[in-house]
Amino acid sequence: MKRIAIQGTLGSYHDIAAHRYFEGEDIELLCCATFEDVFNTIRRDSQTIGMLAIENTIAGSLLHNYELLRGSGTQIVGEHKLRISHSFVCLPDEDWDDITEVNSHPIALMQCRDFLNHHPAYKVVEAEDTALSAEIIMRDQLKGHAAICSKAAAQLYGMKVLQEGIETNKHNFTRFLVVADPWQVDELSRYRAHEPNKASLVFTLPHSEGSLSQVLSILSFYRINLTKIQSLPIIGREWEYEFYVDVMFDQMLRYKQAIAAISPLTKQLKILGEYEDGKSTI
C-alpha cells in the first residue's frame, strides 16, 4: 500500500487527485494541515509520496509551493490535472433560508465570487480546507453554516447539496504534482503510459542584458516547447530572480542537448523532474 501525503483532509480535491492518479491502487492518505507538512512527512519517511497543487487555471500559480519543491530534494514523478467543481452544502435538515455564513478555503471562495455576490447577506469566512469546512460543520452541528467543497466531500460527511457547479468559470482545472524521494523515481515510472515528455527546471541567470532571451532562443532552436515560465525574486538579492520553467519535448535526446546548451548560460540549474504530461479528468 502506498502512503500519499496531501494538504487537506479526506474528501478534498487533493484526495480526489491522488485516487485518480493512483487509480486501482490501495493507498493510505496522510492528511497534512500545510504544504510544509507534506514535505516534512516525506523527509521523515522517504517511502511517502507527496501530492500537491501547483497551479490553477483561474487562481494562477501557488508560488510558495515552487520554493518548497526546490528546497525539498524531492523529484517530480508525475502530474494530474483535475477539473474543479464546487458545491454549496449544508446540514441535512437545513435549507437556503437557514444559511447565514459560508466557510471554505480562500481560493475556493475566490473561484465562486459570482455565486457569493448573488448572496450578499452571507458572511464569508476563510477556512483551512474545503472538505474540512464540511467536516467541521457536520461534526459540530453548526446551524446556519454552509461550506463550499467537492460533491464527494458532501457525500463523505453526510452534508446536503444545495447547488452544484457554483464556480464562476467552468473551465476550472488544478494541476497537481506527484513528488517523491529520488530513489523512488524508477519504481514510480510504471505509472507512466509513455516515456517522459515534460520537464520542470529552475535556474538563475546573470544580471546582464539579454540573458533570458538567450536561453529561450536556444530552447526554441532545439524545438523545445516552453509551456510555463514563472519568476520569483531571490530574497536578499535585489532584482535577481529564480526562473521556474516547464518544457515539453517529443525526443529525449533533443531535450538533453538543449539542457546541455543552456547550462553554461545559467546559474544553479536544477531539474526538478522529468515526467509524462498529465491527463485531465472531470
XYZ file of N, CA and C in Angstrom:
846
model
N 0.838 -1.200 0.000
C 0.000 0.000 0.000
C 0.871 1.248 0.000
N 0.535 2.182 -0.865
C 1.304 3.406 -0.953
C 0.780 4.449 0.035
N 1.700 5.170 0.645
C 1.339 6.263 1.542
C 1.483 7.574 0.779
N 0.393 8.332 0.709
C 0.369 9.581 -0.051
C 0.084 10.730 0.904
N 1.009 11.669 1.002
C 0.815 12.854 1.841
C 0.130 13.937 1.018
N -0.963 14.474 1.564
C -1.701 15.544 0.886
C -1.940 16.686 1.850
N -2.142 17.876 1.300
C -2.603 19.006 2.103
C -4.125 18.974 2.099
N -4.717 18.953 3.288
C -6.166 18.873 3.375
C -6.593 17.565 4.009
N -7.886 17.316 3.944
C -8.439 16.153 4.621
C -9.149 15.250 3.622
N -9.756 14.187 4.120
C -10.491 13.267 3.260
C -11.640 14.004 2.574
N -11.797 13.745 1.289
C -12.822 14.437 0.521
C -12.341 15.694 -0.150
N -11.103 16.096 0.124
C -10.547 17.304 -0.504
C -10.188 17.014 -1.956
N -9.885 18.072 -2.695
C -9.501 17.880 -4.098
C -8.163 17.164 -4.206
N -7.287 17.348 -3.221
C -6.043 16.579 -3.197
C -6.337 15.079 -3.052
N -7.317 14.746 -2.226
C -7.744 13.357 -2.062
C -8.229 12.799 -3.400
N -9.085 13.552 -4.079
C -9.627 13.096 -5.359
C -8.508 12.908 -6.378
N -7.594 13.888 -6.457
C -6.492 13.808 -7.424
C -5.598 12.604 -7.148
N -5.325 12.328 -5.871
C -4.471 11.193 -5.515
C -5.114 9.874 -5.953
N -6.400 9.734 -5.725
C -7.078 8.499 -6.126
C -7.189 8.388 -7.651
N -7.323 9.501 -8.344
C -7.381 9.449 -9.808
C -6.016 9.050 -10.377
N -4.952 9.627 -9.833
C -3.613 9.332 -10.356
C -3.236 7.877 -10.076
N -3.520 7.408 -8.850
C -3.179 6.036 -8.474
C -4.420 5.139 -8.568
N -5.175 5.320 -9.625
C -6.421 4.581 -9.806
C -6.165 3.071 -9.799
N -6.977 2.373 -9.009
C -6.828 0.928 -8.910
C -5.849 0.468 -7.862
N -5.125 1.409 -7.241
C -4.136 1.069 -6.214
C -4.738 1.257 -4.823
N -4.271 0.459 -3.878
C -4.595 0.698 -2.473
C -3.648 1.775 -1.946
N -4.216 2.895 -1.506
C -3.380 3.975 -0.995
C -3.869 4.390 0.392
N -2.922 4.833 1.193
C -3.219 5.395 2.512
C -2.913 6.886 2.464
N -3.906 7.706 2.746
C -3.705 9.148 2.713
C -3.193 9.640 4.065
N -2.142 10.441 4.024
C -1.621 11.110 5.209
C -2.017 12.573 5.093
N -3.023 12.977 5.847
C -3.595 14.318 5.707
C -2.780 15.323 6.506
N -2.336 16.373 5.838
C -1.469 17.383 6.442
C -2.171 18.737 6.434
N -1.895 19.546 7.445
C -2.528 20.855 7.541
C -1.950 21.844 6.535
N -0.654 21.709 6.232
C 0.015 22.666 5.349
C 0.865 21.919 4.324
N 1.289 22.647 3.292
C 2.191 22.055 2.304
C 3.567 21.811 2.916
N 3.977 22.637 3.864
C 5.238 22.378 4.570
C 5.184 21.009 5.242
N 4.023 20.690 5.827
C 3.879 19.402 6.499
C 3.972 18.236 5.514
N 3.514 18.448 4.274
C 3.616 17.403 3.259
C 5.088 17.043 3.043
N 5.923 18.062 2.844
C 7.342 17.793 2.594
C 8.045 17.286 3.851
N 7.619 17.748 5.022
C 8.210 17.224 6.265
C 7.882 15.744 6.437
N 6.685 15.350 6.022
C 6.291 13.943 6.107
C 7.161 13.084 5.195
N 7.432 13.578 3.991
C 8.311 12.853 3.061
C 9.726 12.785 3.625
N 10.147 13.865 4.245
C 11.503 13.901 4.812
C 11.657 12.874 5.933
N 10.600 12.693 6.731
C 10.667 11.726 7.830
C 10.576 10.283 7.340
N 9.880 10.077 6.223
C 9.701 8.728 5.684
C 9.863 8.795 4.173
N 11.002 8.357 3.683
C 11.317 8.521 2.260
C 10.437 7.659 1.354
N 9.653 6.755 1.934
C 8.738 5.949 1.126
C 7.421 6.672 0.856
N 7.178 7.760 1.565
C 5.947 8.526 1.372
C 6.027 9.328 0.081
N 4.924 9.365 -0.641
C 4.800 10.138 -1.877
C 3.959 11.369 -1.583
N 4.288 12.479 -2.197
C 3.524 13.708 -1.995
C 2.672 14.050 -3.204
N 1.516 14.619 -2.946
C 0.632 15.133 -3.999
C 0.299 16.565 -3.628
N 0.687 17.516 -4.486
C 0.449 18.909 -4.135
C 0.006 19.724 -5.345
N -0.920 20.628 -5.097
C -1.364 21.550 -6.138
C -0.240 22.520 -6.451
N -0.074 22.839 -7.744
C 0.974 23.777 -8.139
C 0.413 24.972 -8.909
N -0.717 24.784 -9.607
C -1.338 25.913 -10.286
C -2.782 25.606 -10.621
N -3.545 26.704 -10.767
C -4.955 26.610 -11.118
C -5.217 27.551 -12.282
N -6.118 27.127 -13.177
C -6.376 27.915 -14.382
C -7.015 29.265 -14.077
N -7.577 29.434 -12.881
C -8.196 30.704 -12.512
C -7.345 31.458 -11.497
N -6.938 30.757 -10.438
C -6.205 31.415 -9.352
C -4.726 31.603 -9.654
N -4.194 30.873 -10.659
C -2.784 31.009 -11.009
C -1.899 30.058 -10.216
N -0.609 30.400 -10.126
C 0.384 29.523 -9.505
C 0.378 29.641 -7.990
N 0.669 28.539 -7.330
C 0.898 28.552 -5.889
C 2.398 28.768 -5.688
N 2.788 30.024 -5.592
C 4.196 30.390 -5.649
C 5.009 29.754 -4.520
N 4.435 29.690 -3.337
C 5.181 29.142 -2.207
C 5.533 27.678 -2.434
N 4.677 26.962 -3.158
C 4.956 25.547 -3.399
C 6.157 25.339 -4.311
N 6.417 26.306 -5.200
C 7.636 26.226 -6.015
C 8.867 26.269 -5.117
N 8.860 27.181 -4.141
C 10.007 27.295 -3.243
C 10.170 26.045 -2.387
N 9.046 25.519 -1.894
C 9.111 24.304 -1.085
C 9.643 23.134 -1.897
N 9.198 23.037 -3.136
C 9.638 21.948 -4.009
C 11.134 22.033 -4.270
N 11.620 23.229 -4.592
C 13.045 23.390 -4.903
C 13.922 22.996 -3.713
N 13.492 23.359 -2.518
C 14.324 23.089 -1.345
C 14.125 21.731 -0.721
N 13.199 20.947 -1.249
C 12.830 19.690 -0.590
C 13.754 18.526 -0.928
N 14.406 18.594 -2.083
C 15.205 17.458 -2.532
C 14.387 16.361 -3.184
N 13.078 16.559 -3.311
C 12.234 15.572 -3.982
C 12.267 15.790 -5.485
N 11.764 14.801 -6.216
C 11.669 14.867 -7.666
C 10.198 14.775 -8.083
N 9.845 15.516 -9.122
C 8.518 15.371 -9.702
C 8.509 14.080 -10.522
N 7.549 13.213 -10.233
C 7.470 11.942 -10.964
C 6.205 11.844 -11.816
N 5.306 12.802 -11.665
C 4.080 12.779 -12.449
C 3.226 13.984 -12.146
N 2.144 14.124 -12.885
C 1.204 15.211 -12.640
C -0.205 14.753 -13.003
N -1.181 15.449 -12.442
C -2.579 15.172 -12.764
C -3.331 16.498 -12.810
N -4.187 16.648 -13.815
C -4.982 17.871 -13.973
C -6.435 17.533 -13.690
N -6.968 18.131 -12.641
C -8.306 17.792 -12.164
C -9.266 18.950 -12.380
N -10.400 18.656 -12.991
C -11.480 19.635 -13.133
C -12.072 19.899 -11.753
N -12.108 21.174 -11.357
C -12.597 21.549 -10.039
C -14.033 22.051 -10.162
N -14.953 21.340 -9.508
C -16.354 21.750 -9.484
C -16.790 21.867 -8.027
N -17.230 23.057 -7.644
C -17.588 23.325 -6.255
C -19.082 23.150 -6.023
N -19.424 22.651 -4.838
C -20.812 22.524 -4.416
C -21.051 23.362 -3.169
N -22.296 23.808 -3.027
C -22.726 24.593 -1.868
C -23.521 23.650 -0.976
N -23.003 23.373 0.246
C -23.567 22.295 1.058
C -23.868 22.786 2.477
N -24.805 22.117 3.131
C -25.196 22.487 4.485
C -25.625 21.250 5.260
N -26.047 21.427 6.495
C -26.543 20.316 7.299
C -27.799 19.723 6.655
N -28.035 18.425 6.841
C -29.134 17.750 6.139
C -30.514 18.339 6.399
N -30.744 18.894 7.586
C -32.074 19.393 7.928
C -32.221 20.901 7.709
N -31.256 21.507 7.013
C -31.338 22.948 6.749
C -31.535 23.205 5.266
N -31.869 24.480 4.955
C -32.102 24.854 3.568
C -31.591 26.272 3.347
N -31.854 26.813 2.150
C -31.324 28.123 1.763
C -31.619 29.206 2.805
N -32.827 29.238 3.301
C -33.241 30.315 4.211
C -32.549 30.246 5.564
N -31.936 29.116 5.871
C -31.260 28.962 7.161
C -29.813 29.462 7.141
N -29.254 29.637 5.957
C -27.819 29.919 5.842
C -27.512 31.387 6.166
N -26.512 31.586 7.031
C -26.036 32.936 7.355
C -24.530 33.079 7.130
N -23.810 31.950 7.084
C -22.346 32.011 6.975
C -21.841 30.932 6.030
N -20.820 31.288 5.246
C -20.205 30.354 4.296
C -18.738 30.172 4.658
N -18.295 28.917 4.764
C -16.913 28.606 5.116
C -16.245 27.822 3.994
N -15.016 28.206 3.656
C -14.241 27.436 2.681
C -12.835 28.005 2.580
N -12.012 27.278 1.821
C -10.648 27.746 1.544
C -10.724 29.036 0.733
N -9.805 29.989 0.966
C -9.882 31.278 0.266
C -9.862 31.182 -1.254
N -9.126 30.207 -1.808
C -9.106 30.074 -3.265
C -10.459 29.597 -3.775
N -11.089 28.672 -3.052
C -12.426 28.218 -3.448
C -13.423 29.363 -3.380
N -13.322 30.181 -2.355
C -14.214 31.337 -2.233
C -14.007 32.296 -3.406
N -12.757 32.507 -3.775
C -12.463 33.377 -4.905
C -13.040 32.818 -6.198
N -12.972 31.519 -6.365
C -13.451 30.883 -7.586
C -14.979 30.903 -7.688
N -15.649 31.176 -6.579
C -17.122 31.208 -6.554
C -17.634 32.628 -6.279
N -16.877 33.618 -6.687
C -17.198 35.008 -6.361
C -18.568 35.426 -6.905
N -18.881 35.050 -8.133
C -20.172 35.444 -8.706
C -21.329 34.855 -7.904
N -21.206 33.605 -7.520
C -22.245 32.966 -6.707
C -22.413 33.708 -5.386
N -21.302 34.032 -4.735
C -21.372 34.718 -3.442
C -21.918 36.132 -3.602
N -21.613 36.780 -4.728
C -22.153 38.123 -4.961
C -23.674 38.114 -5.084
N -24.230 36.989 -5.494
C -25.683 36.859 -5.596
C -26.315 36.560 -4.232
N -25.472 36.346 -3.222
C -25.966 36.090 -1.861
C -25.214 37.006 -0.886
N -25.396 38.322 -1.023
C -24.608 39.278 -0.231
C -24.871 39.201 1.275
N -25.962 38.584 1.677
C -26.269 38.519 3.109
C -25.404 37.497 3.835
N -24.792 36.560 3.090
C -23.969 35.537 3.730
C -22.652 36.127 4.222
N -22.293 35.798 5.446
C -20.969 36.146 5.958
C -19.974 35.132 5.418
N -18.927 35.599 4.757
C -17.940 34.715 4.138
C -16.718 34.610 5.048
N -16.381 33.402 5.456
C -15.283 33.168 6.393
C -14.290 32.188 5.769
N -13.034 32.598 5.690
C -11.991 31.737 5.138
C -11.645 30.613 6.113
N -11.365 29.440 5.542
C -11.029 28.270 6.351
C -9.794 27.590 5.782
N -9.312 26.587 6.499
C -8.069 25.895 6.141
C -8.217 25.030 4.897
N -9.417 24.474 4.693
C -9.596 23.490 3.636
C -11.067 23.408 3.267
N -11.344 23.056 2.021
C -12.729 22.941 1.561
C -13.454 21.808 2.280
N -12.886 20.597 2.194
C -13.538 19.435 2.798
C -13.581 19.546 4.317
N -12.537 20.121 4.916
C -12.512 20.273 6.368
C -13.644 21.184 6.833
N -14.003 22.184 6.018
C -15.130 23.057 6.360
C -16.405 22.248 6.500
N -16.647 21.335 5.546
C -17.833 20.480 5.618
C -17.769 19.550 6.823
N -16.602 18.985 7.070
C -16.440 18.065 8.202
C -16.748 18.755 9.525
N -16.232 19.969 9.708
C -16.432 20.700 10.967
C -17.894 21.081 11.157
N -18.540 21.525 10.075
C -19.956 21.893 10.180
C -20.789 20.696 10.624
N -20.522 19.530 10.036
C -21.265 18.331 10.420
C -20.895 17.873 11.825
N -19.618 17.844 12.125
C -19.156 17.349 13.430
C -19.704 18.197 14.574
N -19.651 19.520 14.396
C -20.082 20.436 15.460
C -21.530 20.884 15.307
N -22.194 20.350 14.274
C -23.601 20.699 14.023
C -23.800 22.216 14.037
N -23.035 22.910 13.186
C -23.062 24.372 13.133
C -24.267 24.833 12.328
N -25.318 25.189 13.015
C -26.537 25.657 12.366
C -26.272 26.966 11.626
N -26.860 27.080 10.454
C -26.730 28.305 9.677
C -25.446 28.405 8.882
N -24.582 27.389 8.963
C -23.307 27.402 8.246
C -23.410 26.547 6.981
N -22.790 27.029 5.928
C -22.666 26.267 4.692
C -21.192 26.192 4.327
N -20.841 25.185 3.535
C -19.462 25.029 3.067
C -19.451 24.991 1.550
N -18.343 25.446 0.987
C -18.081 25.253 -0.438
C -17.005 24.181 -0.538
N -17.344 23.073 -1.181
C -16.427 21.938 -1.238
C -16.819 21.062 -2.426
N -16.155 19.936 -2.558
C -16.497 18.995 -3.623
C -17.768 18.230 -3.259
N -18.453 17.727 -4.268
C -19.624 16.892 -4.031
C -19.214 15.627 -3.281
N -18.005 15.137 -3.564
C -17.504 13.946 -2.878
C -17.374 14.196 -1.380
N -16.910 15.383 -0.997
C -16.795 15.715 0.429
C -18.167 15.786 1.074
N -19.150 16.354 0.363
C -20.516 16.432 0.891
C -21.059 15.038 1.159
N -20.833 14.118 0.235
C -21.318 12.747 0.403
C -20.588 12.051 1.543
N -19.288 12.293 1.654
C -18.483 11.641 2.687
C -18.947 12.042 4.083
N -19.283 13.323 4.258
C -19.646 13.826 5.583
C -21.158 13.946 5.796
N -21.930 13.446 4.845
C -23.374 13.431 5.025
C -24.032 14.792 4.936
N -23.457 15.687 4.156
C -23.998 17.033 4.004
C -25.037 17.072 2.876
N -25.904 18.040 2.952
C -26.926 18.260 1.926
C -26.386 19.198 0.857
N -26.488 18.808 -0.401
C -26.018 19.641 -1.501
C -27.168 20.546 -1.949
N -26.977 21.849 -1.761
C -27.993 22.820 -2.183
C -27.826 23.191 -3.655
N -26.582 23.260 -4.107
C -26.349 23.590 -5.521
C -24.974 23.079 -5.929
N -24.898 22.499 -7.106
C -23.624 22.041 -7.664
C -23.128 23.021 -8.723
N -21.842 22.942 -9.007
C -21.256 23.730 -10.092
C -21.364 25.226 -9.885
N -21.022 25.704 -8.684
C -21.182 27.132 -8.389
C -19.940 27.947 -8.740
N -18.899 27.286 -9.258
C -17.692 28.033 -9.645
C -18.031 28.992 -10.793
N -17.398 30.162 -10.783
C -17.685 31.192 -11.784
C -17.305 30.729 -13.181
N -16.127 30.180 -13.309
C -15.625 29.737 -14.607
C -15.634 28.213 -14.640
N -16.365 27.653 -15.573
C -16.492 26.196 -15.622
C -15.212 25.526 -16.124
N -14.332 26.287 -16.779
C -13.041 25.736 -17.214
C -12.044 25.941 -16.082
N -12.296 25.234 -14.988
C -11.547 25.421 -13.750
C -10.786 24.134 -13.450
N -9.495 24.125 -13.751
C -8.666 22.949 -13.539
C -7.515 23.296 -12.594
N -7.161 22.339 -11.750
C -5.966 22.469 -10.913
C -4.968 21.398 -11.331
N -3.736 21.817 -11.456
C -2.650 20.900 -11.801
C -1.948 20.472 -10.517
N -1.883 19.165 -10.315
C -1.250 18.588 -9.137
C 0.039 17.889 -9.552
N 1.067 18.037 -8.738
C 2.326 17.343 -8.966
C 2.448 16.159 -8.010
N 2.995 15.073 -8.506
C 3.323 13.914 -7.684
C 4.826 13.962 -7.446
N 5.236 14.033 -6.187
C 6.652 14.184 -5.857
C 7.090 13.062 -4.930
N 8.360 12.712 -5.031
C 8.867 11.596 -4.226
C 10.367 11.750 -4.029
N 10.884 11.000 -3.079
C 12.321 10.909 -2.886
C 12.947 10.375 -4.178
N 14.119 10.895 -4.579
C 14.713 10.486 -5.867
C 14.875 8.978 -6.045
N 15.081 8.235 -4.958
C 15.288 6.789 -5.106
C 14.018 6.076 -5.564
N 12.863 6.736 -5.468
C 11.608 6.115 -5.880
C 11.251 6.381 -7.343
N 12.019 7.219 -8.025
C 11.670 7.644 -9.381
C 11.488 6.448 -10.318
N 12.436 5.528 -10.310
C 12.353 4.387 -11.225
C 11.133 3.520 -10.929
N 10.850 3.288 -9.653
C 9.716 2.432 -9.288
C 8.388 3.076 -9.695
N 8.295 4.394 -9.550
C 7.043 5.094 -9.858
C 6.871 5.338 -11.357
N 7.915 5.085 -12.121
C 7.808 5.303 -13.566
C 6.806 4.339 -14.212
N 6.419 3.285 -13.519
C 5.467 2.346 -14.107
C 4.068 2.929 -14.228
N 3.839 4.074 -13.573
C 2.532 4.731 -13.701
C 2.448 5.573 -14.965
N 3.568 5.656 -15.704
C 3.547 6.379 -16.971
C 3.077 5.457 -18.078
N 2.237 5.994 -18.955
C 1.829 5.233 -20.137
C 2.902 5.304 -21.212
N 3.687 6.393 -21.181
C 4.723 6.608 -22.196
C 5.976 7.147 -21.520
N 7.007 7.323 -22.298
C 8.246 7.895 -21.783
C 8.027 9.373 -21.423
N 8.890 9.947 -20.569
C 8.732 11.356 -20.209
C 8.729 12.262 -21.433
N 7.835 13.240 -21.431
C 7.803 14.246 -22.495
C 7.670 15.650 -21.923
N 7.904 15.753 -20.617
C 7.788 17.047 -19.946
C 8.837 17.131 -18.852
N 9.320 18.338 -18.585
C 10.307 18.531 -17.529
C 10.075 19.879 -16.861
N 10.425 19.945 -15.586
C 10.366 21.195 -14.826
C 11.783 21.551 -14.386
N 12.172 22.786 -14.656
C 13.519 23.259 -14.361
C 13.452 24.500 -13.494
N 14.514 24.761 -12.761
C 14.667 26.030 -12.064
C 16.114 26.477 -12.238
N 16.309 27.763 -12.496
C 17.666 28.290 -12.652
C 17.668 29.786 -12.361
N 18.847 30.302 -12.125
C 19.050 31.740 -12.039
C 19.900 32.164 -13.226
N 19.919 33.470 -13.476
C 20.651 34.000 -14.620
C 21.564 35.143 -14.193
N 22.641 35.348 -14.922
C 23.479 36.519 -14.659
C 22.656 37.793 -14.833
N 22.942 38.776 -14.023
C 22.205 40.044 -14.101
C 22.775 40.865 -15.263
N 22.486 40.389 -16.478
C 23.023 41.051 -17.665
C 21.960 41.094 -18.749
N 22.110 42.023 -19.641
C 21.117 42.243 -20.685
C 21.015 41.028 -21.614
N 19.783 40.604 -21.873
C 19.545 39.539 -22.832
C 19.788 38.134 -22.336
N 20.054 37.961 -21.028
C 20.393 36.621 -20.529
C 19.209 35.657 -20.671
N 18.006 36.117 -20.396
C 16.845 35.238 -20.512
C 16.509 34.943 -21.972
N 16.601 35.949 -22.805
C 16.261 35.742 -24.220
C 17.210 34.749 -24.887
N 18.472 34.715 -24.447
C 19.418 33.732 -24.994
C 18.978 32.310 -24.660
N 18.560 32.098 -23.424
C 18.101 30.772 -23.011
C 16.866 30.374 -23.806
N 15.935 31.299 -23.951
C 14.696 30.989 -24.671
C 14.970 30.717 -26.147
N 15.924 31.416 -26.705
C 16.277 31.190 -28.112
C 16.846 29.800 -28.332
N 17.658 29.342 -27.393
C 18.236 28.001 -27.510
C 17.141 26.937 -27.401
N 16.229 27.106 -26.460
C 15.126 26.151 -26.337
C 14.304 26.111 -27.622
N 14.088 27.271 -28.220
C 13.343 27.333 -29.481
C 14.115 26.630 -30.601
N 15.431 26.820 -30.633
C 16.258 26.200 -31.670
C 16.146 24.677 -31.620
N 16.095 24.137 -30.395
C 16.001 22.683 -30.246
C 14.551 22.196 -30.278
N 13.632 23.085 -30.622
C 12.205 22.768 -30.732
C 11.654 22.203 -29.418
N 12.046 22.855 -28.336
C 11.535 22.527 -27.014
C 10.406 23.508 -26.714
N 9.231 22.984 -26.432
C 8.048 23.822 -26.224
C 8.003 24.326 -24.781
N 8.081 25.630 -24.614
C 8.012 26.249 -23.299
C 6.536 26.402 -22.918
N 6.076 25.670 -21.905
C 4.664 25.714 -21.529
C 4.396 26.609 -20.330
N 5.439 26.929 -19.575
C 5.252 27.804 -18.421
C 6.581 28.412 -18.013
N 6.540 29.688 -17.642
C 7.709 30.330 -17.041
C 7.220 31.204 -15.894
N 7.818 31.021 -14.740
C 7.417 31.729 -13.526
C 8.683 32.268 -12.860
N 8.716 33.565 -12.618
C 9.877 34.147 -11.948
C 9.536 34.477 -10.507
N 10.491 34.212 -9.615
C 10.344 34.540 -8.198
C 11.586 35.286 -7.744
N 11.409 36.365 -6.994
C 12.590 37.108 -6.524
C 13.417 36.278 -5.552
N 14.724 36.462 -5.625
C 15.628 35.797 -4.691
C 15.769 36.692 -3.472
N 15.309 36.203 -2.339
C 15.299 37.007 -1.117
C 16.722 37.387 -0.726
N 16.930 38.681 -0.486
C 18.241 39.179 -0.075
C 19.146 39.560 -1.231
N 18.684 39.348 -2.479
C 19.491 39.725 -3.653
C 18.612 40.554 -4.572
N 18.734 41.873 -4.427
C 17.851 42.802 -5.105
C 17.869 42.622 -6.623
N 16.663 42.551 -7.194
C 16.444 42.498 -8.638
C 17.051 41.258 -9.291
N 17.232 40.199 -8.505
C 17.644 38.921 -9.072
C 16.525 37.914 -8.868
N 16.369 37.014 -9.824
C 15.203 36.147 -9.826
C 15.587 34.701 -10.113
N 14.761 33.797 -9.588
C 14.796 32.399 -9.995
C 13.710 32.208 -11.043
N 14.010 31.408 -12.049
C 13.049 31.127 -13.107
C 12.652 29.655 -13.046
N 11.371 29.441 -12.875
C 10.808 28.092 -12.909
C 10.181 27.898 -14.278
N 10.624 26.862 -14.973
C 10.240 26.672 -16.369
C 9.730 25.244 -16.562
N 8.603 25.122 -17.251
C 8.114 23.816 -17.698
C 8.285 23.734 -19.203
N 8.825 22.627 -19.671
C 9.039 22.432 -21.105
C 8.462 21.078 -21.522
N 8.070 20.987 -22.782
C 7.627 19.718 -23.349
C 8.462 19.412 -24.580
N 8.635 18.123 -24.849
C 9.500 17.702 -25.949
C 9.004 16.360 -26.461
N 9.382 16.020 -27.684
C 8.992 14.724 -28.235
C 10.181 13.800 -28.452
N 11.388 14.305 -28.165
C 12.583 13.471 -28.254
C 13.474 13.744 -27.044
N 13.745 12.719 -26.260
C 14.567 12.890 -25.070
C 15.975 13.369 -25.416
N 16.544 12.860 -26.529
C 17.893 13.260 -26.918
C 17.963 14.757 -27.195
N 16.983 15.269 -27.934
C 16.995 16.698 -28.254
C 16.801 17.544 -26.987
N 15.979 17.063 -26.078
C 15.800 17.754 -24.794
C 17.123 17.800 -24.022
N 17.838 16.666 -23.972
C 19.120 16.615 -23.259
C 20.136 17.563 -23.910
N 20.112 17.633 -25.245
C 21.019 18.551 -25.944
C 20.696 20.010 -25.593
N 19.407 20.318 -25.478
C 19.002 21.677 -25.126
C 19.457 22.034 -23.711
N 19.315 21.087 -22.783
C 19.748 21.337 -21.410
C 21.261 21.582 -21.367
N 22.006 20.773 -22.123
C 23.464 20.956 -22.174
C 23.834 22.307 -22.753
N 23.047 22.783 -23.719
C 23.345 24.051 -24.374
C 23.042 25.259 -23.495
N 21.994 25.185 -22.667
C 21.653 26.344 -21.820
C 22.421 26.347 -20.503
N 22.969 25.217 -20.114
C 23.643 25.129 -18.813
C 24.741 26.173 -18.627
N 25.616 26.412 -19.639
C 26.670 27.416 -19.438
C 26.134 28.843 -19.283
N 24.898 29.074 -19.715
C 24.316 30.425 -19.658
C 23.559 30.672 -18.365
N 23.327 29.615 -17.587
C 22.540 29.742 -16.367
C 23.415 29.531 -15.141
N 22.821 29.823 -14.000
C 23.467 29.535 -12.722
C 22.518 28.662 -11.909
N 23.070 27.683 -11.243
C 22.291 26.827 -10.342
C 21.113 26.165 -11.061
N 21.343 25.674 -12.263
C 20.306 24.955 -13.000
C 19.999 23.633 -12.299
N 18.738 23.394 -12.051
C 18.310 22.171 -11.377
C 17.096 21.606 -12.098
N 17.132 20.323 -12.396
C 15.986 19.651 -12.995
C 15.122 19.106 -11.862
N 13.922 19.638 -11.742
C 13.020 19.241 -10.662
C 12.310 17.933 -10.967
N 12.289 17.554 -12.238
C 11.661 16.290 -12.586
C 11.445 16.157 -14.090
N 11.503 14.953 -14.577
C 11.186 14.610 -15.954
C 10.075 13.573 -15.918
N 8.944 13.863 -16.533
C 7.755 13.047 -16.333
C 6.830 13.143 -17.537
N 5.747 12.408 -17.494
C 4.778 12.410 -18.594
C 3.734 13.505 -18.376
N 3.407 14.221 -19.432
C 2.356 15.236 -19.367
C 1.067 14.600 -18.839
N 0.510 15.183 -17.788
C -0.627 14.573 -17.117
C -1.935 14.740 -17.859
N -2.797 13.748 -17.746
C -4.109 13.837 -18.373
C -5.050 14.656 -17.495
N -6.108 15.155 -18.097
C -7.129 15.912 -17.378
C -8.319 15.017 -17.117
N -8.905 15.125 -15.910
C -10.102 14.362 -15.606
C -11.170 15.273 -15.026
N -12.396 14.895 -15.226
C -13.531 15.667 -14.711
C -13.977 15.079 -13.375
